[in-house]
Amino acid sequence: MIPLKIAHIVEDMKIGGQEKVIQSLLISLDRKRFAPLVLCLSGGGVIADDLSKSGVKTEILGIKNFNNPVNVWKVARWLRTNKVNIVHTHAHPAGYLGRMAAILVGGIGIIHHVHTVPIDLKIRHHLKERFLGFFSDKILCCSQAVKDFLILKEKIPDSKIEVVYNRTKDPLPEYTSVNKVELAKKFNIDLDSNVIGCIASLTFHKGHRYLLEAFNVVKKHIPKTKLLLLGDGPLRAILQEQADSLGIAQNIVFAGYQKDVFPFISLMDIVVLSSIEREGMGLSLVEAMAMGKPVVASRLHGIIEVVKENHSGILVPPGDSNAIAQAIIKVLQDDKLRKELGRAGREIFLSRFTLDLMVRKIEDIYGEISMRRNQ
């Protein structure tokens, strides 16, 4: 049997939850059935390099203008040259250009993947999505919240949408014996300190400013506490200035982007996600639950489908620094609660959010579309 060629089309493959999900999927696909390819429309990135090293064919077109019709022809030519069976696009810019090219070529299965609630799209973009939805075989959504939004805003038929939760690998037992002493020493973290962790790009909608305000309150109640921030982004300098102005800079570790977050999660007593605008799901919460860590997160969109309130974590109003602080203090000061939340999160992860569940479901969708199109 000749493997189906599945082309994942993205804007780039830099750092982020979406990119990590794509990478995990491509590495885990059954190579006897599927041959994955990646087309980066504008640029590459760290994850693109990793995929290429792992044997996944990865190419970069260097496109600057996504509205130029000439670029649709460029992508279409690439699809023909590589004899692609199914196009799997991610996010709006790549979803527009990739699907238009697939329509132009004809006979190609079309899947579009939405990884967040697209509240920041303009009306014309929603109209484009509605038009392209007509030609798409499936629209994959990372949560029910995203699906509900697409049905309401873009009038995508329910029958075309499939909810596929972003999932992660099971880190145990691989990280149960991680050398915490060495890692803690590298980042100047005392092993007897309380460690609050956050894994998110340093961008506006992740709400780090509110987390820093909350940490300032937490530190006054529980002095021996560190805030460990994993991720990078355009707001790093601004957040460092905020930490300085609050007088808490010496207790905050900006660890930057880390390819493997699990050793760092092993150091954390609690994981916080303080998003304020949109959050399709919150992969970092799944990663924390996989490690049996309690979570505090914003009561926002897909997060409420991941975190069972007061069972595996505590949910707070978006942008409420005081609520974040009180939730963190509550968990840190109650050993029994912390263990119960972590245990419940681990159980939820095993039942709903393992990588194998995501991969098998998407492989089934590929197979279904291929059979329907007689490929």
Tab-separated table of C-alpha atoms in Angstrom:
chain	number	residue	atom	x	y	z
A	1	MET	CA	0.000	0.000	0.000
A	2	ILE	CA	1.357	3.406	-0.997
A	3	PRO	CA	1.172	5.871	1.922
A	4	LEU	CA	-1.118	8.870	1.520
A	5	LYS	CA	0.774	12.125	1.201
A	6	ILE	CA	-0.513	14.536	3.862
A	7	ALA	CA	0.688	18.133	3.463
A	8	HIS	CA	0.493	20.292	6.586
A	9	ILE	CA	0.459	23.930	5.514
A	10	VAL	CA	1.399	26.572	8.088
A	11	GLU	CA	2.514	30.187	8.138
A	12	ASP	CA	5.719	29.241	9.958
A	13	MET	CA	6.924	26.733	12.561
A	14	LYS	CA	8.400	28.856	15.310
A	15	ILE	CA	7.474	28.541	18.985
A	16	GLY	CA	3.970	27.922	20.307
A	17	GLY	CA	1.347	25.427	21.366
A	18	GLN	CA	-0.020	25.031	17.842
A	19	GLU	CA	3.398	24.197	16.469
A	20	LYS	CA	4.056	21.669	19.253
A	21	VAL	CA	0.766	19.934	18.483
A	22	ILE	CA	1.597	19.719	14.772
A	23	GLN	CA	5.064	18.384	15.539
A	24	SER	CA	3.734	15.710	17.899
A	25	LEU	CA	1.145	14.619	15.329
A	26	LEU	CA	3.580	14.390	12.425
A	27	ILE	CA	6.168	12.427	14.378
A	28	SER	CA	3.520	9.988	15.622
A	29	LEU	CA	1.658	9.260	12.363
A	30	ASP	CA	1.713	5.676	11.063
A	31	ARG	CA	4.314	5.934	8.287
A	32	LYS	CA	3.003	2.791	6.613
A	33	ARG	CA	-0.269	4.607	5.942
A	34	PHE	CA	0.726	8.274	5.807
A	35	ALA	CA	3.680	10.261	4.435
A	36	PRO	CA	3.694	13.697	6.136
A	37	LEU	CA	5.065	16.844	4.517
A	38	VAL	CA	5.245	20.391	5.869
A	39	LEU	CA	4.987	23.559	3.803
A	40	CYS	CA	5.922	26.745	5.680
A	41	LEU	CA	4.500	29.616	3.670
A	42	SER	CA	6.432	32.553	5.119
A	43	GLY	CA	9.294	31.175	7.213
A	44	GLY	CA	10.664	28.243	9.179
A	45	GLY	CA	11.627	28.150	12.829
A	46	VAL	CA	12.951	25.933	15.599
A	47	ILE	CA	10.231	23.319	15.228
A	48	ALA	CA	10.567	23.296	11.434
A	49	ASP	CA	14.257	22.482	11.903
A	50	ASP	CA	13.443	19.699	14.359
A	51	LEU	CA	10.892	18.164	11.989
A	52	SER	CA	13.349	18.233	9.125
A	53	LYS	CA	15.969	16.479	11.273
A	54	SER	CA	13.417	13.832	12.240
A	55	GLY	CA	12.866	12.949	8.587
A	56	VAL	CA	9.687	14.929	7.833
A	57	LYS	CA	10.052	16.699	4.479
A	58	THR	CA	9.846	20.411	5.281
A	59	GLU	CA	9.973	23.266	2.772
A	60	ILE	CA	9.764	27.076	3.039
A	61	LEU	CA	8.312	29.254	0.282
A	62	GLY	CA	9.150	32.651	1.791
A	63	ILE	CA	5.787	34.225	0.907
A	64	LYS	CA	5.254	37.792	2.171
A	65	ASN	CA	1.839	38.683	0.751
A	66	PHE	CA	-0.891	36.137	1.451
A	67	ASN	CA	-3.433	38.016	-0.678
A	68	ASN	CA	-1.388	37.945	-3.871
A	69	PRO	CA	-3.085	35.522	-6.345
A	70	VAL	CA	0.345	34.595	-7.726
A	71	ASN	CA	1.126	32.910	-4.412
A	72	VAL	CA	-1.932	30.681	-4.739
A	73	TRP	CA	-0.384	29.384	-7.970
A	74	LYS	CA	2.961	28.836	-6.195
A	75	VAL	CA	1.331	26.697	-3.527
A	76	ALA	CA	-0.776	24.870	-6.126
A	77	ARG	CA	2.373	24.048	-8.109
A	78	TRP	CA	3.992	22.680	-4.937
A	79	LEU	CA	0.951	20.485	-4.287
A	80	ARG	CA	1.048	19.106	-7.833
A	81	THR	CA	4.801	18.525	-7.745
A	82	ASN	CA	4.560	16.585	-4.489
A	83	LYS	CA	1.420	14.694	-5.577
A	84	VAL	CA	-0.357	15.547	-2.330
A	85	ASN	CA	-3.488	13.553	-1.430
A	86	ILE	CA	-4.734	15.609	1.533
A	87	VAL	CA	-4.025	19.188	2.565
A	88	HIS	CA	-4.188	19.889	6.319
A	89	THR	CA	-3.982	23.647	6.930
A	90	HIS	CA	-3.527	25.441	10.267
A	91	ALA	CA	-4.833	28.886	11.317
A	92	HIS	CA	-6.318	31.576	9.089
A	93	PRO	CA	-3.506	32.873	6.816
A	94	ALA	CA	-2.250	29.415	5.868
A	95	GLY	CA	-5.820	28.104	5.807
A	96	TYR	CA	-6.782	30.655	3.187
A	97	LEU	CA	-3.807	30.231	0.871
A	98	GLY	CA	-3.510	26.467	1.306
A	99	ARG	CA	-7.159	25.704	0.699
A	100	MET	CA	-7.424	28.057	-2.287
A	101	ALA	CA	-4.464	26.242	-3.849
A	102	ALA	CA	-6.006	22.820	-3.150
A	103	ILE	CA	-9.284	23.933	-4.733
A	104	LEU	CA	-7.355	25.149	-7.777
A	105	VAL	CA	-5.551	21.818	-8.171
A	106	GLY	CA	-8.693	19.757	-7.605
A	107	GLY	CA	-9.079	16.199	-6.345
A	108	ILE	CA	-7.274	16.904	-3.067
A	109	GLY	CA	-8.816	16.259	0.345
A	110	ILE	CA	-9.060	19.459	2.402
A	111	ILE	CA	-8.841	19.737	6.196
A	112	HIS	CA	-8.572	22.998	8.116
A	113	HIS	CA	-7.477	23.075	11.760
A	114	VAL	CA	-8.519	25.879	14.131
A	115	HIS	CA	-6.368	26.007	17.274
A	116	THR	CA	-7.950	28.975	19.072
A	117	VAL	CA	-11.166	30.976	19.236
A	118	PRO	CA	-10.609	33.379	16.288
A	119	ILE	CA	-12.172	36.450	17.901
A	120	ASP	CA	-9.509	38.739	16.428
A	121	LEU	CA	-10.444	38.060	12.789
A	122	LYS	CA	-12.135	40.836	10.826
A	123	ILE	CA	-15.519	40.417	9.117
A	124	ARG	CA	-13.911	39.875	5.708
A	125	HIS	CA	-11.801	37.056	7.167
A	126	HIS	CA	-14.866	35.347	8.607
A	127	LEU	CA	-16.529	35.610	5.188
A	128	LYS	CA	-13.461	33.968	3.616
A	129	GLU	CA	-13.639	31.184	6.200
A	130	ARG	CA	-17.337	30.646	5.468
A	131	PHE	CA	-16.596	30.397	1.731
A	132	LEU	CA	-13.662	28.021	2.196
A	133	GLY	CA	-15.654	25.929	4.659
A	134	PHE	CA	-17.949	24.990	1.786
A	135	PHE	CA	-15.020	23.313	-0.009
A	136	SER	CA	-13.430	21.750	3.073
A	137	ASP	CA	-13.959	18.077	3.870
A	138	LYS	CA	-13.454	18.669	7.591
A	139	ILE	CA	-12.841	21.548	9.983
A	140	LEU	CA	-10.977	20.401	13.086
A	141	CYS	CA	-11.441	22.406	16.298
A	142	CYS	CA	-9.312	22.104	19.420
A	143	SER	CA	-12.360	22.485	21.678
A	144	GLN	CA	-16.150	22.631	21.723
A	145	ALA	CA	-15.859	26.366	22.426
A	146	VAL	CA	-14.063	26.855	19.097
A	147	LYS	CA	-16.660	24.734	17.300
A	148	ASP	CA	-19.549	26.731	18.771
A	149	PHE	CA	-17.860	29.966	17.679
A	150	LEU	CA	-17.415	28.767	14.076
A	151	ILE	CA	-21.014	27.635	13.825
A	152	LEU	CA	-22.253	30.971	15.179
A	153	LYS	CA	-19.869	33.357	13.421
A	154	GLU	CA	-18.963	31.583	10.193
A	155	LYS	CA	-22.087	29.437	9.714
A	156	ILE	CA	-20.001	26.293	9.199
A	157	PRO	CA	-22.324	23.250	9.205
A	158	ASP	CA	-22.102	21.122	12.333
A	159	SER	CA	-21.601	18.006	10.195
A	160	LYS	CA	-18.301	19.358	8.815
A	161	ILE	CA	-16.760	20.122	12.198
A	162	GLU	CA	-14.893	17.651	14.375
A	163	VAL	CA	-13.616	18.456	17.866
A	164	VAL	CA	-10.103	17.066	18.324
A	165	TYR	CA	-8.509	18.116	21.600
A	166	ASN	CA	-4.852	19.114	21.445
A	167	ARG	CA	-3.000	16.461	23.378
A	168	THR	CA	0.464	15.674	24.630
A	169	LYS	CA	2.664	12.652	25.234
A	170	ASP	CA	2.598	10.887	28.569
A	171	PRO	CA	5.750	12.109	30.369
A	172	LEU	CA	5.759	9.330	32.947
A	173	PRO	CA	7.838	7.433	33.927
A	174	GLU	CA	10.437	9.241	31.808
A	175	TYR	CA	10.497	12.333	34.039
A	176	THR	CA	9.898	10.873	37.469
A	177	SER	CA	13.653	10.580	38.013
A	178	VAL	CA	14.681	13.874	36.373
A	179	ASN	CA	17.677	15.519	38.051
A	180	LYS	CA	15.848	18.328	39.810
A	181	VAL	CA	18.937	19.401	41.722
A	182	GLU	CA	20.913	20.147	38.558
A	183	LEU	CA	18.017	21.952	36.856
A	184	ALA	CA	17.157	23.995	39.958
A	185	LYS	CA	20.797	25.006	40.396
A	186	LYS	CA	21.046	26.147	36.773
A	187	PHE	CA	18.115	28.554	37.229
A	188	ASN	CA	18.883	29.545	40.825
A	189	ILE	CA	15.799	27.908	42.333
A	190	ASP	CA	15.890	26.574	45.894
A	191	LEU	CA	14.371	23.101	46.052
A	192	ASP	CA	12.538	24.008	49.259
A	193	SER	CA	10.901	27.064	47.636
A	194	ASN	CA	7.325	27.073	46.374
A	195	VAL	CA	7.493	27.276	42.585
A	196	ILE	CA	4.676	28.777	40.527
A	197	GLY	CA	5.021	27.948	36.847
A	198	CYS	CA	3.610	29.403	33.657
A	199	ILE	CA	4.190	27.990	30.168
A	200	ALA	CA	3.091	30.483	27.522
A	201	SER	CA	4.437	32.801	24.851
A	202	LEU	CA	5.142	36.260	26.238
A	203	THR	CA	2.330	37.927	24.315
A	204	PHE	CA	-0.521	40.223	25.348
A	205	HIS	CA	-3.396	37.733	25.315
A	206	LYS	CA	-1.593	35.360	27.706
A	207	GLY	CA	-2.060	37.940	30.482
A	208	HIS	CA	1.361	37.726	32.131
A	209	ARG	CA	1.008	41.252	33.545
A	210	TYR	CA	-1.837	40.027	35.755
A	211	LEU	CA	0.167	36.998	36.810
A	212	LEU	CA	3.058	39.255	37.887
A	213	GLU	CA	0.630	41.437	39.863
A	214	ALA	CA	-0.769	38.303	41.486
A	215	PHE	CA	2.704	36.988	42.272
A	216	ASN	CA	3.486	40.240	44.064
A	217	VAL	CA	0.555	39.503	46.392
A	218	VAL	CA	1.473	35.823	46.792
A	219	LYS	CA	5.044	36.652	47.758
A	220	LYS	CA	3.841	38.894	50.592
A	221	HIS	CA	1.871	35.964	52.042
A	222	ILE	CA	4.358	33.203	51.187
A	223	PRO	CA	7.828	34.805	50.971
A	224	LYS	CA	9.758	31.701	49.914
A	225	THR	CA	8.199	31.514	46.455
A	226	LYS	CA	9.557	31.633	42.906
A	227	LEU	CA	7.779	32.333	39.618
A	228	LEU	CA	9.163	30.256	36.738
A	229	LEU	CA	8.162	31.532	33.298
A	230	LEU	CA	8.727	29.293	30.271
A	231	GLY	CA	8.333	30.914	26.882
A	232	ASP	CA	9.517	33.930	24.968
A	233	GLY	CA	7.956	36.699	22.952
A	234	PRO	CA	7.669	40.433	22.229
A	235	LEU	CA	6.660	41.391	25.782
A	236	ARG	CA	9.697	39.969	27.549
A	237	ALA	CA	11.431	43.321	28.139
A	238	ILE	CA	8.172	44.951	29.248
A	239	LEU	CA	7.439	42.157	31.716
A	240	GLN	CA	10.981	42.330	33.087
A	241	GLU	CA	10.502	46.072	33.624
A	242	GLN	CA	7.207	45.380	35.397
A	243	ALA	CA	8.921	42.835	37.652
A	244	ASP	CA	11.595	45.429	38.497
A	245	SER	CA	9.006	48.103	39.299
A	246	LEU	CA	7.121	45.699	41.591
A	247	GLY	CA	10.336	44.735	43.353
A	248	ILE	CA	9.939	41.029	42.589
A	249	ALA	CA	12.495	40.584	39.795
A	250	GLN	CA	14.868	38.555	41.981
A	251	ASN	CA	12.119	35.985	42.538
A	252	ILE	CA	11.168	35.545	38.869
A	253	VAL	CA	12.974	33.271	36.431
A	254	PHE	CA	12.546	34.052	32.733
A	255	ALA	CA	13.695	30.680	31.422
A	256	GLY	CA	12.842	31.430	27.779
A	257	TYR	CA	11.649	28.884	25.256
A	258	GLN	CA	12.308	25.270	26.220
A	259	LYS	CA	11.877	22.438	23.750
A	260	ASP	CA	11.074	20.003	26.534
A	261	VAL	CA	8.901	21.518	29.264
A	262	PHE	CA	8.369	18.393	31.387
A	263	PRO	CA	11.611	18.575	33.413
A	264	PHE	CA	10.655	22.150	34.325
A	265	ILE	CA	7.108	21.151	35.253
A	266	SER	CA	8.631	18.613	37.652
A	267	LEU	CA	10.030	21.617	39.582
A	268	MET	CA	6.657	23.386	39.742
A	269	ASP	CA	4.205	23.091	42.614
A	270	ILE	CA	1.407	24.703	40.625
A	271	VAL	CA	0.938	25.717	36.966
A	272	VAL	CA	-0.913	28.923	36.064
A	273	LEU	CA	-2.369	30.117	32.748
A	274	SER	CA	-3.614	33.699	32.997
A	275	SER	CA	-4.973	34.246	29.457
A	276	ILE	CA	-7.287	37.233	29.085
A	277	GLU	CA	-8.737	37.322	25.542
A	278	ARG	CA	-8.840	33.963	23.852
A	279	GLU	CA	-7.722	30.458	24.582
A	280	GLY	CA	-8.751	27.612	22.343
A	281	MET	CA	-7.718	25.068	24.918
A	282	GLY	CA	-4.441	25.660	26.764
A	283	LEU	CA	-1.969	22.872	25.963
A	284	SER	CA	0.246	23.828	28.908
A	285	LEU	CA	-2.589	22.855	31.257
A	286	VAL	CA	-2.722	19.390	29.700
A	287	GLU	CA	1.056	19.100	30.090
A	288	ALA	CA	0.747	20.078	33.754
A	289	MET	CA	-2.067	17.588	34.352
A	290	ALA	CA	0.017	14.884	32.680
A	291	MET	CA	2.611	15.496	35.394
A	292	GLY	CA	-0.007	15.449	38.157
A	293	LYS	CA	0.302	19.160	38.898
A	294	PRO	CA	-2.606	21.326	40.121
A	295	VAL	CA	-3.558	24.239	37.873
A	296	VAL	CA	-5.005	27.713	38.177
A	297	ALA	CA	-6.382	29.153	34.946
A	298	SER	CA	-8.720	31.735	33.472
A	299	ARG	CA	-12.371	30.770	33.119
A	300	LEU	CA	-12.188	31.234	29.369
A	301	HIS	CA	-13.318	29.403	26.223
A	302	GLY	CA	-11.734	25.951	25.825
A	303	ILE	CA	-9.992	26.055	29.208
A	304	ILE	CA	-13.240	25.110	30.943
A	305	GLU	CA	-13.275	21.904	28.897
A	306	VAL	CA	-9.813	20.957	30.135
A	307	VAL	CA	-9.954	21.961	33.799
A	308	LYS	CA	-12.725	20.517	35.936
A	309	GLU	CA	-13.310	23.331	38.401
A	310	ASN	CA	-12.399	22.566	42.017
A	311	HIS	CA	-11.562	19.005	40.953
A	312	SER	CA	-8.362	19.248	38.907
A	313	GLY	CA	-7.790	22.979	39.293
A	314	ILE	CA	-9.196	26.374	40.141
A	315	LEU	CA	-10.689	28.726	37.535
A	316	VAL	CA	-10.616	32.502	37.944
A	317	PRO	CA	-12.073	35.477	36.018
A	318	PRO	CA	-9.740	36.608	33.183
A	319	GLY	CA	-7.597	39.600	34.110
A	320	ASP	CA	-8.369	39.408	37.839
A	321	SER	CA	-4.985	39.602	39.582
A	322	ASN	CA	-6.439	39.280	43.067
A	323	ALA	CA	-8.436	36.159	42.148
A	324	ILE	CA	-5.302	34.587	40.656
A	325	ALA	CA	-3.327	35.405	43.807
A	326	GLN	CA	-5.957	34.020	46.184
A	327	ALA	CA	-6.277	30.794	44.166
A	328	ILE	CA	-2.498	30.273	44.192
A	329	ILE	CA	-2.271	30.966	47.920
A	330	LYS	CA	-5.131	28.550	48.602
A	331	VAL	CA	-3.423	25.717	46.726
A	332	LEU	CA	0.089	26.369	48.064
A	333	GLN	CA	-1.068	26.485	51.675
A	334	ASP	CA	-3.083	23.265	51.511
A	335	ASP	CA	-0.949	20.160	50.873
A	336	LYS	CA	-3.965	17.849	50.777
A	337	LEU	CA	-5.789	20.016	48.226
A	338	ARG	CA	-2.672	20.310	46.072
A	339	LYS	CA	-2.264	16.531	45.932
A	340	GLU	CA	-5.956	15.923	45.266
A	341	LEU	CA	-6.043	18.426	42.394
A	342	GLY	CA	-2.888	16.947	40.879
A	343	ARG	CA	-4.162	13.378	41.160
A	344	ALA	CA	-7.492	14.297	39.554
A	345	GLY	CA	-5.716	16.139	36.725
A	346	ARG	CA	-3.550	13.114	35.997
A	347	GLU	CA	-6.643	10.889	35.794
A	348	ILE	CA	-8.362	13.313	33.412
A	349	PHE	CA	-5.250	13.426	31.230
A	350	LEU	CA	-5.119	9.632	30.930
A	351	SER	CA	-8.807	9.393	30.044
A	352	ARG	CA	-9.056	12.300	27.573
A	353	PHE	CA	-5.802	13.948	26.589
A	354	THR	CA	-3.135	11.414	25.656
A	355	LEU	CA	-1.320	11.947	22.362
A	356	ASP	CA	-2.392	8.521	21.094
A	357	LEU	CA	-6.065	9.551	21.273
A	358	MET	CA	-5.434	12.621	19.091
A	359	VAL	CA	-3.285	10.797	16.546
A	360	ARG	CA	-5.696	7.889	16.106
A	361	LYS	CA	-8.660	10.218	15.639
A	362	ILE	CA	-6.914	12.315	12.998
A	363	GLU	CA	-5.643	9.198	11.214
A	364	ASP	CA	-9.244	7.959	11.054
A	365	ILE	CA	-10.300	11.287	9.524
A	366	TYR	CA	-7.538	11.032	6.913
A	367	GLY	CA	-8.677	7.521	6.047
A	368	GLU	CA	-12.331	8.548	5.829
A	369	ILE	CA	-11.581	11.449	3.462
A	370	SER	CA	-9.316	9.295	1.307
A	371	MET	CA	-12.006	6.613	0.929
A	372	ARG	CA	-14.642	9.229	0.114
A	373	ARG	CA	-12.412	10.665	-2.619
A	374	ASN	CA	-11.317	7.197	-3.854
A	375	GLN	CA	-7.642	7.954	-3.393
